[in-house]
Amino acid sequence: MGSRHIPVMVEEVMAFLRCEPGHTYVDATLGGGGHASEILKRSAPDGMLIGVDWDEDSLSEAKKALLPFGDRVKIFRENFVYLPDLMKAESADGILFDLGLSSIQLEKEARGFSFKGEGLLDMRMDQRMEETAADLVNHLSPEKLEHALSRYGQERWAKRIARAIVQEREREPIATTQTLRKIVHRAIPGRFHSRRIDPATRTFQALRIRVNDELGNLESILNAGWKILKKGGRMCVISFHSLEDRLVKETFRRLEKQGEMLILTRRPATPSVDEQKRNPRSRSAKLRCAERI
Ligand SMILES: C[S@@+](CC[C@H](N)C(=O)[O-])C[C@H]1O[C@@H](n2cnc3c(N)ncnc32)[C@H](O)[C@@H]1O
């Protein structure tokens, strides 16, 4: 695999979490364990970390990275929506959500997240899920396909792409990332092809969000996750596109109105210019934080 995930906005997240010995933190999106290692270092010698991820590949990387911290770490392979059940009666001093994909997932072509190489159209972050991107592309009705592309990819050419997909699959099922990429390229008129981003980017984003129900899961945990925080405990969320960021902003606002949380970031924090240069993947990151009151 060979790909290491570089954690984003580490200093900013740590400043909000104010890690201390003896405290308990939750990393709900463990990935390669980058943020988690930092939390554990800063809460030494006895701070605890509860780590959650639903992806097998990420968990095996995270387990290696967190080995030096021994029994200060508890790891669960689970969808983070079940965090309140996993925590049972325990409560946390801080929770981090670092949404989206890790480089571990993106760079493994066989998982089908990226159109850079050739892979089967899979895109399941949790390999135990049943429905793959290929299932959606080959079986959703044209209307549902169009809706998914437009809602989750904000793709203005959703109708044309959906039509092209349906035409193609009538001849032969669509199985690979490159086949889908070519269909999208042909469906979008050439003069609207951007040189900066591949025309298939939005379609791939839309399918990934739909396969993994990313917005549904985020909405569910934002509405319940604050309850596992102690008073004064903080929730940090790093998002990578406007659909997620809007959901975080609106939910934090509602929780503030209800008197449950205090928003600490009126505007989202963003990575420094230096970090964006060092790690281009960080460019679209937005960090919001709120404290339980
Ligand atoms: C951007 S990566 C996290 C990287 C991590 N912060 C690090 O420093 O290495 C996001 C991770 O969240 C996981 N993830 C996304 N949605 C999830 C969900 N609903 N439940 C559990 N894990 C999820 C993905 O599998 C992925 O490994």
mmCIF file of C-alpha atoms and ligand atoms in Angstrom:
data_model
loop_
_atom_site.group_PDB
_atom_site.id
_atom_site.type_symbol
_atom_site.label_atom_id
_atom_site.label_comp_id
_atom_site.label_asym_id
_atom_site.label_seq_id
_atom_site.Cartn_x
_atom_site.Cartn_y
_atom_site.Cartn_z
ATOM 1 C CA MET A 1 0.000 0.000 0.000
ATOM 2 C CA GLY A 2 2.805 2.368 0.982
ATOM 3 C CA SER A 3 0.587 5.426 1.460
ATOM 4 C CA ARG A 4 0.736 7.364 4.682
ATOM 5 C CA HIS A 5 -2.055 9.709 5.581
ATOM 6 C CA ILE A 6 -0.909 13.181 6.645
ATOM 7 C CA PRO A 7 -3.249 14.482 9.351
ATOM 8 C CA VAL A 8 -4.646 17.975 8.668
ATOM 9 C CA MET A 9 -4.772 21.033 10.949
ATOM 10 C CA VAL A 10 -3.140 19.166 13.819
ATOM 11 C CA GLU A 11 -2.080 22.248 15.807
ATOM 12 C CA GLU A 12 -5.480 23.884 15.408
ATOM 13 C CA VAL A 13 -7.314 20.728 16.545
ATOM 14 C CA MET A 14 -4.977 20.265 19.519
ATOM 15 C CA ALA A 15 -5.454 23.896 20.584
ATOM 16 C CA PHE A 16 -9.224 23.323 20.737
ATOM 17 C CA LEU A 17 -9.046 19.927 22.420
ATOM 18 C CA ARG A 18 -6.600 21.137 25.136
ATOM 19 C CA CYS A 19 -5.496 17.547 25.821
ATOM 20 C CA GLU A 20 -4.638 16.812 29.456
ATOM 21 C CA PRO A 21 -3.442 13.776 31.384
ATOM 22 C CA GLY A 22 -6.216 11.749 32.962
ATOM 23 C CA HIS A 23 -8.784 12.844 30.385
ATOM 24 C CA THR A 24 -10.638 10.730 27.816
ATOM 25 C CA TYR A 25 -10.786 11.603 24.131
ATOM 26 C CA VAL A 26 -12.647 10.062 21.223
ATOM 27 C CA ASP A 27 -11.264 9.976 17.710
ATOM 28 C CA ALA A 28 -14.357 8.957 15.772
ATOM 29 C CA THR A 29 -12.509 8.742 12.437
ATOM 30 C CA LEU A 30 -9.249 7.087 13.358
ATOM 31 C CA GLY A 31 -7.875 6.675 9.801
ATOM 32 C CA GLY A 32 -4.113 6.117 10.022
ATOM 33 C CA GLY A 33 -4.061 7.273 13.644
ATOM 34 C CA GLY A 34 -2.283 10.597 13.010
ATOM 35 C CA HIS A 35 -4.508 12.830 15.133
ATOM 36 C CA ALA A 36 -4.941 10.052 17.684
ATOM 37 C CA SER A 37 -1.152 9.734 18.247
ATOM 38 C CA GLU A 38 -0.941 13.461 18.855
ATOM 39 C CA ILE A 39 -3.829 13.350 21.346
ATOM 40 C CA LEU A 40 -2.133 10.483 23.192
ATOM 41 C CA LYS A 41 1.258 12.244 23.290
ATOM 42 C CA ARG A 42 -0.303 15.394 24.647
ATOM 43 C CA SER A 43 -2.412 13.642 27.265
ATOM 44 C CA ALA A 44 0.478 11.452 28.541
ATOM 45 C CA PRO A 45 1.011 9.640 30.795
ATOM 46 C CA ASP A 46 -2.523 8.413 31.397
ATOM 47 C CA GLY A 47 -4.963 10.108 29.010
ATOM 48 C CA MET A 48 -7.252 7.595 27.261
ATOM 49 C CA LEU A 49 -8.219 7.418 23.610
ATOM 50 C CA ILE A 50 -11.268 5.695 22.216
ATOM 51 C CA GLY A 51 -10.771 5.241 18.488
ATOM 52 C CA VAL A 52 -13.443 4.375 15.951
ATOM 53 C CA ASP A 53 -13.266 3.608 12.245
ATOM 54 C CA TRP A 54 -15.325 1.287 10.101
ATOM 55 C CA ASP A 55 -12.601 0.571 7.569
ATOM 56 C CA GLU A 56 -10.431 -2.483 7.971
ATOM 57 C CA ASP A 57 -7.403 -1.097 6.077
ATOM 58 C CA SER A 58 -7.377 2.098 8.132
ATOM 59 C CA LEU A 59 -7.722 0.224 11.386
ATOM 60 C CA SER A 60 -4.749 -1.994 10.684
ATOM 61 C CA GLU A 61 -2.628 1.115 9.997
ATOM 62 C CA ALA A 62 -3.976 2.834 13.106
ATOM 63 C CA LYS A 63 -3.276 -0.190 15.296
ATOM 64 C CA LYS A 64 0.380 -0.155 14.220
ATOM 65 C CA ALA A 65 0.699 3.591 14.779
ATOM 66 C CA LEU A 66 -0.891 3.421 18.231
ATOM 67 C CA LEU A 67 0.960 0.356 19.489
ATOM 68 C CA PRO A 68 3.430 2.420 21.556
ATOM 69 C CA PHE A 69 0.537 3.760 23.656
ATOM 70 C CA GLY A 70 -0.451 0.281 24.892
ATOM 71 C CA ASP A 71 -3.595 0.044 26.951
ATOM 72 C CA ARG A 72 -4.308 3.753 26.813
ATOM 73 C CA VAL A 73 -6.094 3.005 23.537
ATOM 74 C CA LYS A 74 -9.411 1.249 22.892
ATOM 75 C CA ILE A 75 -10.326 0.629 19.276
ATOM 76 C CA PHE A 76 -13.693 -0.223 17.738
ATOM 77 C CA ARG A 77 -14.530 -1.147 14.158
ATOM 78 C CA GLU A 78 -17.887 0.532 13.898
ATOM 79 C CA ASN A 79 -19.898 3.239 12.199
ATOM 80 C CA PHE A 80 -19.466 6.345 14.359
ATOM 81 C CA VAL A 81 -23.233 6.762 14.604
ATOM 82 C CA TYR A 82 -23.065 4.027 17.269
ATOM 83 C CA LEU A 83 -20.635 5.988 19.452
ATOM 84 C CA PRO A 84 -23.195 6.676 22.175
ATOM 85 C CA ASP A 85 -23.735 2.879 22.526
ATOM 86 C CA LEU A 86 -20.000 2.112 22.450
ATOM 87 C CA MET A 87 -19.311 4.650 25.178
ATOM 88 C CA LYS A 88 -21.982 3.135 27.446
ATOM 89 C CA ALA A 89 -21.923 5.215 30.628
ATOM 90 C CA GLU A 90 -18.500 6.729 29.901
ATOM 91 C CA SER A 91 -18.192 10.356 28.853
ATOM 92 C CA ALA A 92 -15.478 12.208 26.965
ATOM 93 C CA ASP A 93 -13.510 15.418 27.332
ATOM 94 C CA GLY A 94 -13.181 15.805 23.577
ATOM 95 C CA ILE A 95 -14.342 14.250 20.323
ATOM 96 C CA LEU A 96 -12.795 14.630 16.897
ATOM 97 C CA PHE A 97 -14.398 13.949 13.532
ATOM 98 C CA ASP A 98 -12.024 14.235 10.576
ATOM 99 C CA LEU A 99 -14.414 13.435 7.759
ATOM 100 C CA GLY A 100 -13.996 11.998 4.322
ATOM 101 C CA LEU A 101 -11.361 9.657 3.011
ATOM 102 C CA SER A 102 -7.812 8.973 4.100
ATOM 103 C CA SER A 103 -4.920 8.588 1.690
ATOM 104 C CA ILE A 104 -4.869 4.937 2.764
ATOM 105 C CA GLN A 105 -8.274 4.506 1.094
ATOM 106 C CA LEU A 106 -7.846 6.920 -1.793
ATOM 107 C CA GLU A 107 -4.545 5.571 -2.997
ATOM 108 C CA LYS A 108 -5.491 1.916 -3.031
ATOM 109 C CA GLU A 109 -6.819 1.644 -6.581
ATOM 110 C CA ALA A 110 -8.692 -1.588 -5.998
ATOM 111 C CA ARG A 111 -11.088 0.198 -3.629
ATOM 112 C CA GLY A 112 -12.411 2.302 -6.471
ATOM 113 C CA PHE A 113 -12.430 5.729 -4.790
ATOM 114 C CA SER A 114 -10.101 7.330 -7.277
ATOM 115 C CA PHE A 115 -10.329 7.642 -11.043
ATOM 116 C CA LYS A 116 -6.576 8.061 -11.332
ATOM 117 C CA GLY A 117 -5.937 4.339 -11.636
ATOM 118 C CA GLU A 118 -8.063 1.388 -12.657
ATOM 119 C CA GLY A 119 -10.219 -0.306 -10.040
ATOM 120 C CA LEU A 120 -13.612 -1.899 -9.578
ATOM 121 C CA LEU A 121 -16.339 0.602 -8.744
ATOM 122 C CA ASP A 122 -16.549 -0.280 -5.071
ATOM 123 C CA MET A 123 -16.221 2.843 -2.839
ATOM 124 C CA ARG A 124 -17.437 1.184 0.358
ATOM 125 C CA MET A 125 -15.476 2.549 3.305
ATOM 126 C CA ASP A 126 -16.786 -0.303 5.404
ATOM 127 C CA GLN A 127 -16.171 -3.487 3.429
ATOM 128 C CA ARG A 128 -19.047 -5.187 5.270
ATOM 129 C CA MET A 129 -21.642 -2.983 3.581
ATOM 130 C CA GLU A 130 -23.617 -4.609 0.806
ATOM 131 C CA GLU A 131 -24.112 -1.941 -1.806
ATOM 132 C CA THR A 132 -21.171 -0.800 -3.939
ATOM 133 C CA ALA A 133 -20.898 2.120 -6.338
ATOM 134 C CA ALA A 134 -21.230 -0.398 -9.202
ATOM 135 C CA ASP A 135 -24.593 -1.526 -7.785
ATOM 136 C CA LEU A 136 -25.841 2.066 -7.777
ATOM 137 C CA VAL A 137 -24.541 2.878 -11.229
ATOM 138 C CA ASN A 138 -26.029 -0.274 -12.737
ATOM 139 C CA HIS A 139 -29.337 -0.421 -10.895
ATOM 140 C CA LEU A 140 -30.580 2.997 -9.771
ATOM 141 C CA SER A 141 -33.375 4.458 -11.858
ATOM 142 C CA PRO A 142 -32.293 7.338 -14.112
ATOM 143 C CA GLU A 143 -34.184 9.772 -11.857
ATOM 144 C CA LYS A 144 -32.472 8.506 -8.703
ATOM 145 C CA LEU A 145 -29.073 8.586 -10.388
ATOM 146 C CA GLU A 146 -29.640 12.147 -11.504
ATOM 147 C CA HIS A 147 -30.784 13.115 -8.021
ATOM 148 C CA ALA A 148 -27.715 11.549 -6.365
ATOM 149 C CA LEU A 149 -25.313 13.283 -8.769
ATOM 150 C CA SER A 150 -26.988 16.602 -8.349
ATOM 151 C CA ARG A 151 -27.549 16.442 -4.581
ATOM 152 C CA TYR A 152 -24.234 14.923 -3.458
ATOM 153 C CA GLY A 153 -21.964 16.090 -6.281
ATOM 154 C CA GLN A 154 -23.654 19.435 -6.970
ATOM 155 C CA GLU A 155 -23.164 18.367 -10.576
ATOM 156 C CA ARG A 156 -24.930 20.653 -13.074
ATOM 157 C CA TRP A 157 -24.699 17.993 -15.793
ATOM 158 C CA ALA A 158 -26.395 15.350 -13.632
ATOM 159 C CA LYS A 159 -29.202 14.672 -16.125
ATOM 160 C CA ARG A 160 -26.847 14.160 -19.069
ATOM 161 C CA ILE A 161 -24.492 11.974 -17.040
ATOM 162 C CA ALA A 162 -27.365 9.854 -15.703
ATOM 163 C CA ARG A 163 -28.676 9.401 -19.244
ATOM 164 C CA ALA A 164 -25.227 8.425 -20.535
ATOM 165 C CA ILE A 165 -24.788 5.911 -17.705
ATOM 166 C CA VAL A 166 -28.144 4.306 -18.445
ATOM 167 C CA GLN A 167 -27.371 4.052 -22.174
ATOM 168 C CA GLU A 168 -24.020 2.460 -21.490
ATOM 169 C CA ARG A 169 -25.266 -0.048 -18.924
ATOM 170 C CA GLU A 170 -27.925 -1.278 -21.330
ATOM 171 C CA ARG A 171 -25.089 -2.542 -23.502
ATOM 172 C CA GLU A 172 -22.879 -3.873 -20.732
ATOM 173 C CA PRO A 173 -22.720 -3.426 -16.933
ATOM 174 C CA ILE A 174 -20.375 -0.647 -15.826
ATOM 175 C CA ALA A 175 -17.693 -2.232 -13.684
ATOM 176 C CA THR A 176 -14.608 -0.063 -13.412
ATOM 177 C CA THR A 177 -13.528 3.430 -12.442
ATOM 178 C CA GLN A 178 -12.044 4.147 -15.860
ATOM 179 C CA THR A 179 -15.211 3.099 -17.691
ATOM 180 C CA LEU A 180 -17.273 5.439 -15.556
ATOM 181 C CA ARG A 181 -14.760 8.234 -15.935
ATOM 182 C CA LYS A 182 -14.908 7.988 -19.721
ATOM 183 C CA ILE A 183 -18.722 7.991 -19.710
ATOM 184 C CA VAL A 184 -18.732 11.179 -17.629
ATOM 185 C CA HIS A 185 -16.125 12.811 -19.872
ATOM 186 C CA ARG A 186 -18.241 12.093 -22.936
ATOM 187 C CA ALA A 187 -21.457 13.249 -21.266
ATOM 188 C CA ILE A 188 -20.165 16.708 -20.307
ATOM 189 C CA PRO A 189 -19.684 18.969 -23.352
ATOM 190 C CA GLY A 190 -15.967 19.476 -24.027
ATOM 191 C CA ARG A 191 -16.043 23.237 -23.632
ATOM 192 C CA PHE A 192 -17.168 22.754 -20.018
ATOM 193 C CA HIS A 193 -14.264 20.457 -19.128
ATOM 194 C CA SER A 194 -12.160 22.220 -16.530
ATOM 195 C CA ARG A 195 -8.408 21.939 -16.837
ATOM 196 C CA ARG A 196 -7.967 22.183 -13.088
ATOM 197 C CA ILE A 197 -10.283 19.423 -11.918
ATOM 198 C CA ASP A 198 -11.177 16.238 -13.724
ATOM 199 C CA PRO A 199 -14.772 16.371 -15.044
ATOM 200 C CA ALA A 200 -15.471 13.064 -13.239
ATOM 201 C CA THR A 201 -14.630 14.487 -9.785
ATOM 202 C CA ARG A 202 -18.196 15.441 -8.841
ATOM 203 C CA THR A 203 -19.671 12.155 -10.030
ATOM 204 C CA PHE A 204 -17.153 10.181 -7.969
ATOM 205 C CA GLN A 205 -17.781 12.367 -4.912
ATOM 206 C CA ALA A 206 -21.537 11.932 -5.275
ATOM 207 C CA LEU A 207 -21.367 8.153 -5.533
ATOM 208 C CA ARG A 208 -18.998 7.886 -2.577
ATOM 209 C CA ILE A 209 -21.247 10.026 -0.374
ATOM 210 C CA ARG A 210 -24.299 8.004 -1.417
ATOM 211 C CA VAL A 211 -22.649 4.560 -0.996
ATOM 212 C CA ASN A 212 -21.482 5.431 2.511
ATOM 213 C CA ASP A 213 -24.498 7.566 3.492
ATOM 214 C CA GLU A 214 -22.001 10.156 4.636
ATOM 215 C CA LEU A 215 -24.446 13.013 5.194
ATOM 216 C CA GLY A 216 -26.988 10.803 6.961
ATOM 217 C CA ASN A 217 -24.329 9.464 9.322
ATOM 218 C CA LEU A 218 -22.940 12.918 10.027
ATOM 219 C CA GLU A 219 -26.363 14.385 10.734
ATOM 220 C CA SER A 220 -27.196 11.548 13.076
ATOM 221 C CA ILE A 221 -23.995 11.778 15.151
ATOM 222 C CA LEU A 222 -23.997 15.579 15.311
ATOM 223 C CA ASN A 223 -27.451 15.421 16.835
ATOM 224 C CA ALA A 224 -26.516 12.764 19.401
ATOM 225 C CA GLY A 225 -22.727 12.944 19.857
ATOM 226 C CA TRP A 226 -22.633 16.031 22.079
ATOM 227 C CA LYS A 227 -24.435 14.035 24.784
ATOM 228 C CA ILE A 228 -21.347 11.887 25.392
ATOM 229 C CA LEU A 229 -19.271 14.991 26.164
ATOM 230 C CA LYS A 230 -18.675 16.098 29.729
ATOM 231 C CA LYS A 231 -19.644 19.690 30.523
ATOM 232 C CA GLY A 232 -16.802 21.782 29.079
ATOM 233 C CA GLY A 233 -15.881 18.959 26.683
ATOM 234 C CA ARG A 234 -15.312 19.945 23.079
ATOM 235 C CA MET A 235 -16.306 18.589 19.688
ATOM 236 C CA CYS A 236 -14.101 19.320 16.662
ATOM 237 C CA VAL A 237 -15.251 18.560 13.137
ATOM 238 C CA ILE A 238 -13.053 18.825 10.058
ATOM 239 C CA SER A 239 -15.044 18.735 6.839
ATOM 240 C CA PHE A 240 -13.946 18.719 3.223
ATOM 241 C CA HIS A 241 -16.903 19.977 1.214
ATOM 242 C CA SER A 242 -19.664 22.507 1.578
ATOM 243 C CA LEU A 243 -22.470 19.959 2.110
ATOM 244 C CA GLU A 244 -20.742 18.661 5.236
ATOM 245 C CA ASP A 245 -19.652 22.053 6.468
ATOM 246 C CA ARG A 246 -23.181 23.454 6.161
ATOM 247 C CA LEU A 247 -24.558 20.545 8.170
ATOM 248 C CA VAL A 248 -21.987 21.120 10.934
ATOM 249 C CA LYS A 249 -22.609 24.872 10.989
ATOM 250 C CA GLU A 250 -26.386 24.533 11.133
ATOM 251 C CA THR A 251 -26.409 21.784 13.752
ATOM 252 C CA PHE A 252 -23.972 23.661 16.007
ATOM 253 C CA ARG A 253 -26.178 26.758 15.684
ATOM 254 C CA ARG A 254 -29.278 24.834 16.639
ATOM 255 C CA LEU A 255 -27.553 23.193 19.611
ATOM 256 C CA GLU A 256 -26.346 26.619 20.727
ATOM 257 C CA LYS A 257 -29.878 28.013 20.542
ATOM 258 C CA GLN A 258 -31.093 25.072 22.622
ATOM 259 C CA GLY A 259 -28.453 25.911 25.234
ATOM 260 C CA GLU A 260 -26.512 22.638 24.812
ATOM 261 C CA MET A 261 -23.336 23.862 23.104
ATOM 262 C CA LEU A 262 -21.299 27.056 22.748
ATOM 263 C CA ILE A 263 -19.766 27.631 19.323
ATOM 264 C CA LEU A 264 -16.043 28.420 19.531
ATOM 265 C CA THR A 265 -15.534 29.036 15.800
ATOM 266 C CA ARG A 266 -17.880 31.722 14.450
ATOM 267 C CA ARG A 267 -16.108 31.180 11.129
ATOM 268 C CA PRO A 268 -14.482 27.853 10.387
ATOM 269 C CA ALA A 269 -10.713 27.632 10.887
ATOM 270 C CA THR A 270 -8.775 26.764 7.730
ATOM 271 C CA PRO A 271 -5.255 25.419 7.152
ATOM 272 C CA SER A 272 -2.357 27.871 6.958
ATOM 273 C CA VAL A 273 -0.899 28.683 3.547
ATOM 274 C CA ASP A 274 2.155 26.727 4.586
ATOM 275 C CA GLU A 275 0.117 23.613 5.396
ATOM 276 C CA GLN A 276 -1.793 23.897 2.122
ATOM 277 C CA LYS A 277 1.531 23.912 0.277
ATOM 278 C CA ARG A 278 2.925 20.988 2.235
ATOM 279 C CA ASN A 279 -0.285 18.961 2.004
ATOM 280 C CA PRO A 280 -2.518 19.884 -0.937
ATOM 281 C CA ARG A 281 -5.246 17.554 0.374
ATOM 282 C CA SER A 282 -5.717 19.979 3.278
ATOM 283 C CA ARG A 283 -6.819 22.811 0.977
ATOM 284 C CA SER A 284 -10.541 22.292 1.308
ATOM 285 C CA ALA A 285 -10.489 21.526 5.062
ATOM 286 C CA LYS A 286 -12.730 23.516 7.400
ATOM 287 C CA LEU A 287 -12.591 23.047 11.155
ATOM 288 C CA ARG A 288 -15.466 23.915 13.476
ATOM 289 C CA CYS A 289 -15.492 23.443 17.219
ATOM 290 C CA ALA A 290 -18.136 23.718 19.922
ATOM 291 C CA GLU A 291 -18.104 23.169 23.696
ATOM 292 C CA ARG A 292 -20.758 21.451 25.763
ATOM 293 C CA ILE A 293 -22.257 23.778 28.363
HETATM 294 C C1 LIG B 1 -9.746 11.635 6.789
HETATM 295 S S1 LIG B 1 -9.698 10.037 7.475
HETATM 296 C C2 LIG B 1 -9.111 10.303 9.119
HETATM 297 C C3 LIG B 1 -7.646 10.451 9.237
HETATM 298 C C4 LIG B 1 -7.111 10.533 10.655
HETATM 299 N N1 LIG B 1 -7.600 11.702 11.342
HETATM 300 C C5 LIG B 1 -5.610 10.481 10.691
HETATM 301 O O1 LIG B 1 -4.995 11.394 11.256
HETATM 302 O O2 LIG B 1 -5.013 9.544 10.167
HETATM 303 C C6 LIG B 1 -11.367 9.656 7.735
HETATM 304 C C7 LIG B 1 -11.636 8.275 8.290
HETATM 305 O O3 LIG B 1 -12.958 8.265 8.775
HETATM 306 C C8 LIG B 1 -13.524 7.009 8.532
HETATM 307 N N2 LIG B 1 -14.982 7.196 8.537
HETATM 308 C C9 LIG B 1 -15.730 7.967 7.714
HETATM 309 N N3 LIG B 1 -17.025 7.853 8.038
HETATM 310 C C10 LIG B 1 -17.102 6.993 9.090
HETATM 311 C C11 LIG B 1 -18.192 6.485 9.860
HETATM 312 N N4 LIG B 1 -19.468 6.816 9.613
HETATM 313 N N5 LIG B 1 -17.902 5.631 10.869
HETATM 314 C C12 LIG B 1 -16.612 5.279 11.141
HETATM 315 N N6 LIG B 1 -15.555 5.724 10.430
HETATM 316 C C13 LIG B 1 -15.799 6.578 9.420
HETATM 317 C C14 LIG B 1 -12.961 6.601 7.192
HETATM 318 O O4 LIG B 1 -13.004 5.191 7.046
HETATM 319 C C15 LIG B 1 -11.527 7.163 7.270
HETATM 320 O O5 LIG B 1 -10.623 6.183 7.708
#
